[in-house]
GROMACS .gro file of C-alpha atoms in nm:
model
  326
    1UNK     CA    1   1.608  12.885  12.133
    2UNK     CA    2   1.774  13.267  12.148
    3UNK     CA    3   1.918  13.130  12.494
    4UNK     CA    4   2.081  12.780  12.328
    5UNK     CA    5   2.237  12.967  12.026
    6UNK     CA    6   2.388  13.207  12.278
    7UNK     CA    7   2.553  12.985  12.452
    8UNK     CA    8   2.624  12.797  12.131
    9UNK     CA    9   2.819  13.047  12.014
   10UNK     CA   10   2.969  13.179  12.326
   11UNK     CA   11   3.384  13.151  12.297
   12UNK     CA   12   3.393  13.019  12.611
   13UNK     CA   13   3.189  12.697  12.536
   14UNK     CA   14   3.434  12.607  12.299
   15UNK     CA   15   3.721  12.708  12.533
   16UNK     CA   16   3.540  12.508  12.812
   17UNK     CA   17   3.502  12.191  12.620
   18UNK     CA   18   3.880  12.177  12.475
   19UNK     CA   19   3.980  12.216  12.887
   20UNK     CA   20   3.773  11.918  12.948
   21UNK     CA   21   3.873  11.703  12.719
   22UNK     CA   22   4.253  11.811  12.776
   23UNK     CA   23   4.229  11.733  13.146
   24UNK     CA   24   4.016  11.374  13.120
   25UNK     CA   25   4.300  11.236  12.882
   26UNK     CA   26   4.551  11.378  13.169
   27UNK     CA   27   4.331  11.219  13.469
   28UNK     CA   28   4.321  10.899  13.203
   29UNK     CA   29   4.692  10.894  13.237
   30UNK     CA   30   4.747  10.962  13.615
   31UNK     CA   31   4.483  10.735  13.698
   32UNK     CA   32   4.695  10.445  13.540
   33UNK     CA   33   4.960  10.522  13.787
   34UNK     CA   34   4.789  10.691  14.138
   35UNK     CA   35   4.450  10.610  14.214
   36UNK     CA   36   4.473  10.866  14.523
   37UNK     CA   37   4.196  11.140  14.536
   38UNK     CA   38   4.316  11.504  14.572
   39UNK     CA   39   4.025  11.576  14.814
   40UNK     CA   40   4.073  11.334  15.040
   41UNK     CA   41   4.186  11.554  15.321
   42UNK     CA   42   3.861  11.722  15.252
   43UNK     CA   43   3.647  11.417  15.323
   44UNK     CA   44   3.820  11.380  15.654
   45UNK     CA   45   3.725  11.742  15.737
   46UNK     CA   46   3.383  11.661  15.680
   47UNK     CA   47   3.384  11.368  15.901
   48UNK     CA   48   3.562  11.555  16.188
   49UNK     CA   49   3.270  11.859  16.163
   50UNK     CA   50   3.031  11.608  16.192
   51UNK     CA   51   3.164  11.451  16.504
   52UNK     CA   52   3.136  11.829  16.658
   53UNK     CA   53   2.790  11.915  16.534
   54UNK     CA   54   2.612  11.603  16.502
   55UNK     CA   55   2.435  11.551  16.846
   56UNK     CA   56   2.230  11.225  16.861
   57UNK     CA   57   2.083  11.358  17.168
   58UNK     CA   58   1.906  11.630  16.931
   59UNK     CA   59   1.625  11.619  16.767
   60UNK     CA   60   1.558  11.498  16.431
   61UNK     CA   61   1.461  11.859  16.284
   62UNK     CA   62   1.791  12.027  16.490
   63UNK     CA   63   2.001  11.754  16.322
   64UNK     CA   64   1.847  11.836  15.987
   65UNK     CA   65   1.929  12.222  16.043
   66UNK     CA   66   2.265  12.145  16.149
   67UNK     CA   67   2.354  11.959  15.869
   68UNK     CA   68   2.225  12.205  15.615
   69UNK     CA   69   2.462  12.498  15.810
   70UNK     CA   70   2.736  12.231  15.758
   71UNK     CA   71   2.713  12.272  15.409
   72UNK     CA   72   2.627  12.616  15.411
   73UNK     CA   73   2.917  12.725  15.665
   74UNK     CA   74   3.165  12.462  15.448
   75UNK     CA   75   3.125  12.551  15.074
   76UNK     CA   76   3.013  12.931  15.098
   77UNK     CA   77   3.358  13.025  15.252
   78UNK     CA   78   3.551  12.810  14.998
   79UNK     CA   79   3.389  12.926  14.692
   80UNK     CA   80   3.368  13.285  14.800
   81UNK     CA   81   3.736  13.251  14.848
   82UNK     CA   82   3.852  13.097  14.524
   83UNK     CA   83   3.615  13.381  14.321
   84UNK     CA   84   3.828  13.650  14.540
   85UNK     CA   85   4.140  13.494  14.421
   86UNK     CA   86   4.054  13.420  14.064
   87UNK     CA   87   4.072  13.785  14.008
   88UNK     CA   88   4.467  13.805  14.089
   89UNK     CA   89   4.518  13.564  13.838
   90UNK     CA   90   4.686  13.625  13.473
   91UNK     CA   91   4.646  13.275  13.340
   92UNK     CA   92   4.276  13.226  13.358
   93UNK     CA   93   4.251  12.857  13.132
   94UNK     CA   94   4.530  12.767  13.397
   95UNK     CA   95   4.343  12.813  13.679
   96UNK     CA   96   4.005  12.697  13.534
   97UNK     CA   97   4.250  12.371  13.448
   98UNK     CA   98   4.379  12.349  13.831
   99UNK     CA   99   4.016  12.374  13.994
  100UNK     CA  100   3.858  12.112  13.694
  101UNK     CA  101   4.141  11.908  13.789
  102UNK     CA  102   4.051  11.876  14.156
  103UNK     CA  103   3.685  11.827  14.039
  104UNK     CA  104   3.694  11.577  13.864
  105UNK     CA  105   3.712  11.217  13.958
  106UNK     CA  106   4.020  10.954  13.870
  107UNK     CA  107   3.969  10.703  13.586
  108UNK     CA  108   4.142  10.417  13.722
  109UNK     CA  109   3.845  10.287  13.839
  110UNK     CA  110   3.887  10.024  13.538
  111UNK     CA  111   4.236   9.903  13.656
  112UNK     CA  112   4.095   9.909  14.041
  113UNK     CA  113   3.817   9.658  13.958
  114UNK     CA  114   3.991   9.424  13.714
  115UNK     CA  115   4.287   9.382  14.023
  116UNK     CA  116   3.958   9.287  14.213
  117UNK     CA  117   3.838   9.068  13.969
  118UNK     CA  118   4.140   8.851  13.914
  119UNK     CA  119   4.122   8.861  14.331
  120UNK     CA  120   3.838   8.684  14.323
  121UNK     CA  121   3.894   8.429  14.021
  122UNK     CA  122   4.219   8.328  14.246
  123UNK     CA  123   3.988   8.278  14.513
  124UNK     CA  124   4.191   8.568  14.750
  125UNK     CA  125   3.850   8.708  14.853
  126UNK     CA  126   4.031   8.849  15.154
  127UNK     CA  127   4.265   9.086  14.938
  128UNK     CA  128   3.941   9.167  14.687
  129UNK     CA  129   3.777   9.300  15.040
  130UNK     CA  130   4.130   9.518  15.123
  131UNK     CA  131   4.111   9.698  14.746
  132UNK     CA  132   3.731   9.738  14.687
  133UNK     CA  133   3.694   9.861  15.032
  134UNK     CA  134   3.860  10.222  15.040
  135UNK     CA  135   3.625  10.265  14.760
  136UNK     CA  136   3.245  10.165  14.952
  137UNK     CA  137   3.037  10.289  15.168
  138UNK     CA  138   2.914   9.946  15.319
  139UNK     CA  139   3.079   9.724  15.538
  140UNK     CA  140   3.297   9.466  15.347
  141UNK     CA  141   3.441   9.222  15.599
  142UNK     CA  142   3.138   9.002  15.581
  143UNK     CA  143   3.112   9.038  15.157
  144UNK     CA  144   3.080   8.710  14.964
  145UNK     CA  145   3.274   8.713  14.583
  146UNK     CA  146   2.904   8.799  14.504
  147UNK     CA  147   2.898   9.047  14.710
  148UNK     CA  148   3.214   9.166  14.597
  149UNK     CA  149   3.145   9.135  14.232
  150UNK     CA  150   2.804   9.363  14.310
  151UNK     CA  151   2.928   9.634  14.458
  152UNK     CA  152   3.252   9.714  14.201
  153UNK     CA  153   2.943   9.701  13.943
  154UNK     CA  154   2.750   9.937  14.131
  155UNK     CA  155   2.997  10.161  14.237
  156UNK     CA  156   3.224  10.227  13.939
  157UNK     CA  157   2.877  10.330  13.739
  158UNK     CA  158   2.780  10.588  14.043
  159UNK     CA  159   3.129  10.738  14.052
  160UNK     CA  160   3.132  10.726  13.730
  161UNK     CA  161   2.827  10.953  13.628
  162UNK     CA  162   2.898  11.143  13.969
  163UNK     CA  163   3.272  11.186  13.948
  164UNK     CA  164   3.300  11.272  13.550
  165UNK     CA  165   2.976  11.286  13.376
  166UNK     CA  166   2.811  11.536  13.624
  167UNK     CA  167   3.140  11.721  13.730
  168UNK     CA  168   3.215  11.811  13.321
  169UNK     CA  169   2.817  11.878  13.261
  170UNK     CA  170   2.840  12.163  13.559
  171UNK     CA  171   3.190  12.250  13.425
  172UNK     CA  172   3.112  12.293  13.070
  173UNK     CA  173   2.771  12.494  13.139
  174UNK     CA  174   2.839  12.678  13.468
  175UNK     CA  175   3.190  12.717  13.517
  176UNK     CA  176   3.467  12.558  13.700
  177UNK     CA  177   3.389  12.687  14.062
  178UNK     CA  178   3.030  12.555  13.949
  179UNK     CA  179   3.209  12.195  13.891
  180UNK     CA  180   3.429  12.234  14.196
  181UNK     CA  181   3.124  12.325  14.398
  182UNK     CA  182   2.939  11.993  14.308
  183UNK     CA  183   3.229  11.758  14.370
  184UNK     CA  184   3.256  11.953  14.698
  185UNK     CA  185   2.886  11.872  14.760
  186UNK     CA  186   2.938  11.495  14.658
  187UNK     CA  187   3.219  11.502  14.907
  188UNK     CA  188   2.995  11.597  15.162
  189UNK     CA  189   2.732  11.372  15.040
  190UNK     CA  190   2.984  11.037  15.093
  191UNK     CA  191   3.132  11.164  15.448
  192UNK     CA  192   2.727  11.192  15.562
  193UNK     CA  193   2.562  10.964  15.386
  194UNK     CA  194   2.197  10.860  15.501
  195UNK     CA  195   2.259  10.506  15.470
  196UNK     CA  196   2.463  10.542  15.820
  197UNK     CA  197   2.170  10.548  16.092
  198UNK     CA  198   2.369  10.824  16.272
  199UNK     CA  199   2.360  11.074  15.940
  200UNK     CA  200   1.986  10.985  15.859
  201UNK     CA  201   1.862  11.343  15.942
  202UNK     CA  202   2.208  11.552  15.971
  203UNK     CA  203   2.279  11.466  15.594
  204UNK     CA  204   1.930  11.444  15.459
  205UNK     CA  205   1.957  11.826  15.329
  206UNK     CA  206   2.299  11.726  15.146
  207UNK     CA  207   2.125  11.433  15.038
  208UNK     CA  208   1.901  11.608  14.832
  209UNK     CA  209   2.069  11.877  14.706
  210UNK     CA  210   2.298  11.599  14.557
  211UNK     CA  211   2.024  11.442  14.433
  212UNK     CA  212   1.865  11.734  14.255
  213UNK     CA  213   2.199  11.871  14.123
  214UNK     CA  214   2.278  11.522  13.951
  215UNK     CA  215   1.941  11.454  13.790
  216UNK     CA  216   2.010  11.605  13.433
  217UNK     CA  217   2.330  11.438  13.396
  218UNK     CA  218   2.246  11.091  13.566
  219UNK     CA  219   2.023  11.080  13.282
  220UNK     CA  220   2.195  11.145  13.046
  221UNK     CA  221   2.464  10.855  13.099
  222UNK     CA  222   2.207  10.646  13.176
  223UNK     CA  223   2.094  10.773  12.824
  224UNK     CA  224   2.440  10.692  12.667
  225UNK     CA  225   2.396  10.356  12.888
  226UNK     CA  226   2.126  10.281  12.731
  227UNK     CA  227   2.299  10.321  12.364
  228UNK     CA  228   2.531  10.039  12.452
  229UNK     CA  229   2.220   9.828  12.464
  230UNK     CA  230   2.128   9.842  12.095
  231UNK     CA  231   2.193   9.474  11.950
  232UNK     CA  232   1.960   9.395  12.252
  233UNK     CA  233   1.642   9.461  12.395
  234UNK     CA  234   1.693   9.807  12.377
  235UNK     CA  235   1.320   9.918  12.302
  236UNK     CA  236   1.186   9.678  12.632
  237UNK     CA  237   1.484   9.765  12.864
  238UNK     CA  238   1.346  10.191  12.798
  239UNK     CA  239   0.981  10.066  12.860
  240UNK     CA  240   1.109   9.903  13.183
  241UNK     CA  241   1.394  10.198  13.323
  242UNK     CA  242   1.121  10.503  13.150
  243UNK     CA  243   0.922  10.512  13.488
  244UNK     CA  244   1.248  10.600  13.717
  245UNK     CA  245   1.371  10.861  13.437
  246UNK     CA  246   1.180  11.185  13.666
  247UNK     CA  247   1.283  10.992  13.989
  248UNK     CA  248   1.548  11.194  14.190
  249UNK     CA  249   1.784  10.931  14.296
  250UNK     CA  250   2.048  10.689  14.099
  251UNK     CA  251   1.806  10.415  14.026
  252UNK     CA  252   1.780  10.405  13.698
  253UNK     CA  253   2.184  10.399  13.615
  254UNK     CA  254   2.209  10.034  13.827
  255UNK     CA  255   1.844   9.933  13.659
  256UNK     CA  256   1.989   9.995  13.296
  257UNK     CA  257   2.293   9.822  13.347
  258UNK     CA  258   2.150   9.557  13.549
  259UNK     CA  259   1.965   9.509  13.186
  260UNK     CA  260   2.220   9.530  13.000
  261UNK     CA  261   2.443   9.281  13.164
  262UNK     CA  262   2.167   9.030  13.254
  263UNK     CA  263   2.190   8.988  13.605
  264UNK     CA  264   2.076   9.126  13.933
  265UNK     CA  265   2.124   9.411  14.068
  266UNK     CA  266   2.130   9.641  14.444
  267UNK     CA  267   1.936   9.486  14.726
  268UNK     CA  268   2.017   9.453  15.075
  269UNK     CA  269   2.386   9.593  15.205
  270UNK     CA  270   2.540   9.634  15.532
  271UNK     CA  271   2.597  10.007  15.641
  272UNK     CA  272   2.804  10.048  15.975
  273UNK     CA  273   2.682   9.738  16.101
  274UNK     CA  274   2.283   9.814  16.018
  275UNK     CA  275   2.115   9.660  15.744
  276UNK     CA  276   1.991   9.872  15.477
  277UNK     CA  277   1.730   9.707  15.220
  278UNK     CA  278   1.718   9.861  14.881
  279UNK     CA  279   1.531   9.841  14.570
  280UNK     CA  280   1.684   9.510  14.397
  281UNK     CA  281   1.691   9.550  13.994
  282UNK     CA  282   1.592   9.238  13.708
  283UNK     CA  283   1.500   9.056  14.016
  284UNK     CA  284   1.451   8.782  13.768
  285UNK     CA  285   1.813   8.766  13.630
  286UNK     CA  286   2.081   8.578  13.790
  287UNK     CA  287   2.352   8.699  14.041
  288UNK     CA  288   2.699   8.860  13.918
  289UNK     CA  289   3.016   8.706  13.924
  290UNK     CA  290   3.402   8.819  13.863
  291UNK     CA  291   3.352   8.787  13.486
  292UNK     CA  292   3.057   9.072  13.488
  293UNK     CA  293   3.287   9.321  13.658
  294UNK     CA  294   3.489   9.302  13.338
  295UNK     CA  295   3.187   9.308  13.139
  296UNK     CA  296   3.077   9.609  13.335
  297UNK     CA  297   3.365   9.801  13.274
  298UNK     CA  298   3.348   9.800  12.923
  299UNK     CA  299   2.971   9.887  12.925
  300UNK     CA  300   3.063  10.177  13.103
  301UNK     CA  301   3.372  10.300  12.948
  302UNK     CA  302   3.163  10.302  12.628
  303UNK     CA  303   2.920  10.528  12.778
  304UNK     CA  304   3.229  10.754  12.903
  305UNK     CA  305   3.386  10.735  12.526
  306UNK     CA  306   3.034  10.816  12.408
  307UNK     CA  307   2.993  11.130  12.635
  308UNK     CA  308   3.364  11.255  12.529
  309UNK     CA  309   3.223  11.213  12.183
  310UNK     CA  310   2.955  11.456  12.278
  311UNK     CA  311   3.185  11.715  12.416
  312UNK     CA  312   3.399  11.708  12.103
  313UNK     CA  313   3.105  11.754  11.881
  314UNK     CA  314   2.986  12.018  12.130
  315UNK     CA  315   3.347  12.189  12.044
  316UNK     CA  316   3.306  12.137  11.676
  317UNK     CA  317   2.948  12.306  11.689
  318UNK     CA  318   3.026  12.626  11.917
  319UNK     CA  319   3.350  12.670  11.736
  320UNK     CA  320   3.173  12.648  11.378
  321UNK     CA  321   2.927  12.888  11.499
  322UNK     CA  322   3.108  13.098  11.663
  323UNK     CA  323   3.329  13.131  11.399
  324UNK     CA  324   3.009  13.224  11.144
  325UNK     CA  325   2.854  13.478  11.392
  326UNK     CA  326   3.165  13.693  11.400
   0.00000   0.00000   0.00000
């Protein structure tokens, strides 16, 4: 309890949260107008030092190690570098502004998926394909408007809780090199992702640090997910998702909104030409269309406005208390 009212009352809580609710309203805004991601050039890095290090004629366990020295030899120098530098500069809410705003993730995800969604209602499944696809890791030439429809669902709630909910958690609590670090991670996670047969072992150490460092925060959208339930099942939709709340991975973000919407969920999905079967959730409900991408979007910009609510009342607290301890 000593340790929560220190932080609490710590000025730079307060200072933290005010940054992070200044830059989401300015990503809110840019996102309208460019949906390009700052850190793209750093994806393509990652897939270029994977082409020199990642030896299919290795091993399994020598793939593992060299993808965990991948990470190790890519984010050590970078951070270690940006601490060295922070201590030339004056401004210091500037730069902690600069680095959140390469950390976090762009907000036009909405706008992205309703263009889709009007794609598909006009039947132009072929120029759905061309906008959802810079966003996926699965192949997309062979997607159906179910297909479609399924994957905007699933991945504007994972970029969602990875790109904004667990990038301002780690910024607000650990710092912005701490935030920066974690998108850097996640950037690393989508360039080797073990769904691709050739990154099964090289990224399987990214793959679970990613996994560990987003568990707190996962949950907690899927917490604020849940919320938007209430009018519902609420009560039966926790007694169904409550056995994948101390699971590591993502499941329980696409289970709770699978609930929430009424349909179905994940399953299988092509991956660089391989066929990857996943866990399918509400196996029971019916299969998304156009109309539940919409739906979708609202369920989980009310999630977003609920966890902004939380860092504003976070603000309010430290501030009051703050203010009281002095």
């Amino acid at each position: 309890m000593e340790h929560l009212s220190n932080i609490l009352t710590s000025p730079y809580l307060y200072s933290s949260a005010v940054t992070l609710l200044l830059l989401i309203a300015l990503k809110a805004i840019i996102g309208q107008f460019i949906t390009q991601q700052p850190l793209a050039f750093f994806n393509f890095y990652c897939q270029r030092l994977a082409d020199k290090v990642n030896k299919q004629t290795n091993s399994s366990r020598q793939q593992n190690i060299s993808g965990l020295i991948a990470v190790l030899v890519t984010l050590v120098p970078l951070i270690a570098i940006l601490w060295l530098f922070e201590v030339f500069i004056e401004v210091q809410w500037l730069w902690h502004a600069l680095l959140l705003y390469f950390a976090l993730g762009s907000f036009g995800l909405t706008k992205t998926n309703k263009a889709i969604a009007r794609e598909i209602v006009a039947n132009n499944n072929y120029q759905a394909k061309q906008k959802v696809a810079p966003l996926l890791l699965r192949d997309t030439e062979q997607l159906s408007p179910l297909g479609i429809s399924k994957a905007c669902i699933e991945m504007q709630v994972l970029r969602s809780s990875q790109l904004l909910v667990c990038v301002g958690f780690y910024f607000l609590f650990f710092g912005p090199l701490a935030a920066l670090a974690f998108r850097l991670l996640l950037e690393m996670h989508y360039a080797w992702n073990i769904k691709i047969y050739r990154f099964v072992h090289f990224g399987a150490a990214i793959n679970y640090i990613v996994k560990l460092l987003q568990w707190l925060p996962s949950r907690l959208f899927a917490v604020l997910l849940l919320i938007g339930t209430v009018g519902q099942n609420t009560l039966l939709y926790w007694r169904l998702i409550r056995g994948k709340f101390f699971q590591t991975d993502n499941s329980i973000l696409l289970h709770v909104l699978a609930l929430g919407l009424e349909i179905k969920l994940s399953g299988v999905a092509m991956y660089n030409r391989s066929k990857v079967r996943k866990t399918s959730f509400n196996d029971h409900a019916r299969q998304p269309q156009a109309t539940d991408i919409i739906h979708a979007s609202k369920r989980i910009n009310y999630a977003l406005y609920l966890f902004i609510l939380l860092v504003m009342l976070l603000a309010v607290i430290s501030y009051s208390i703050s203010g009281l301890s002095r």
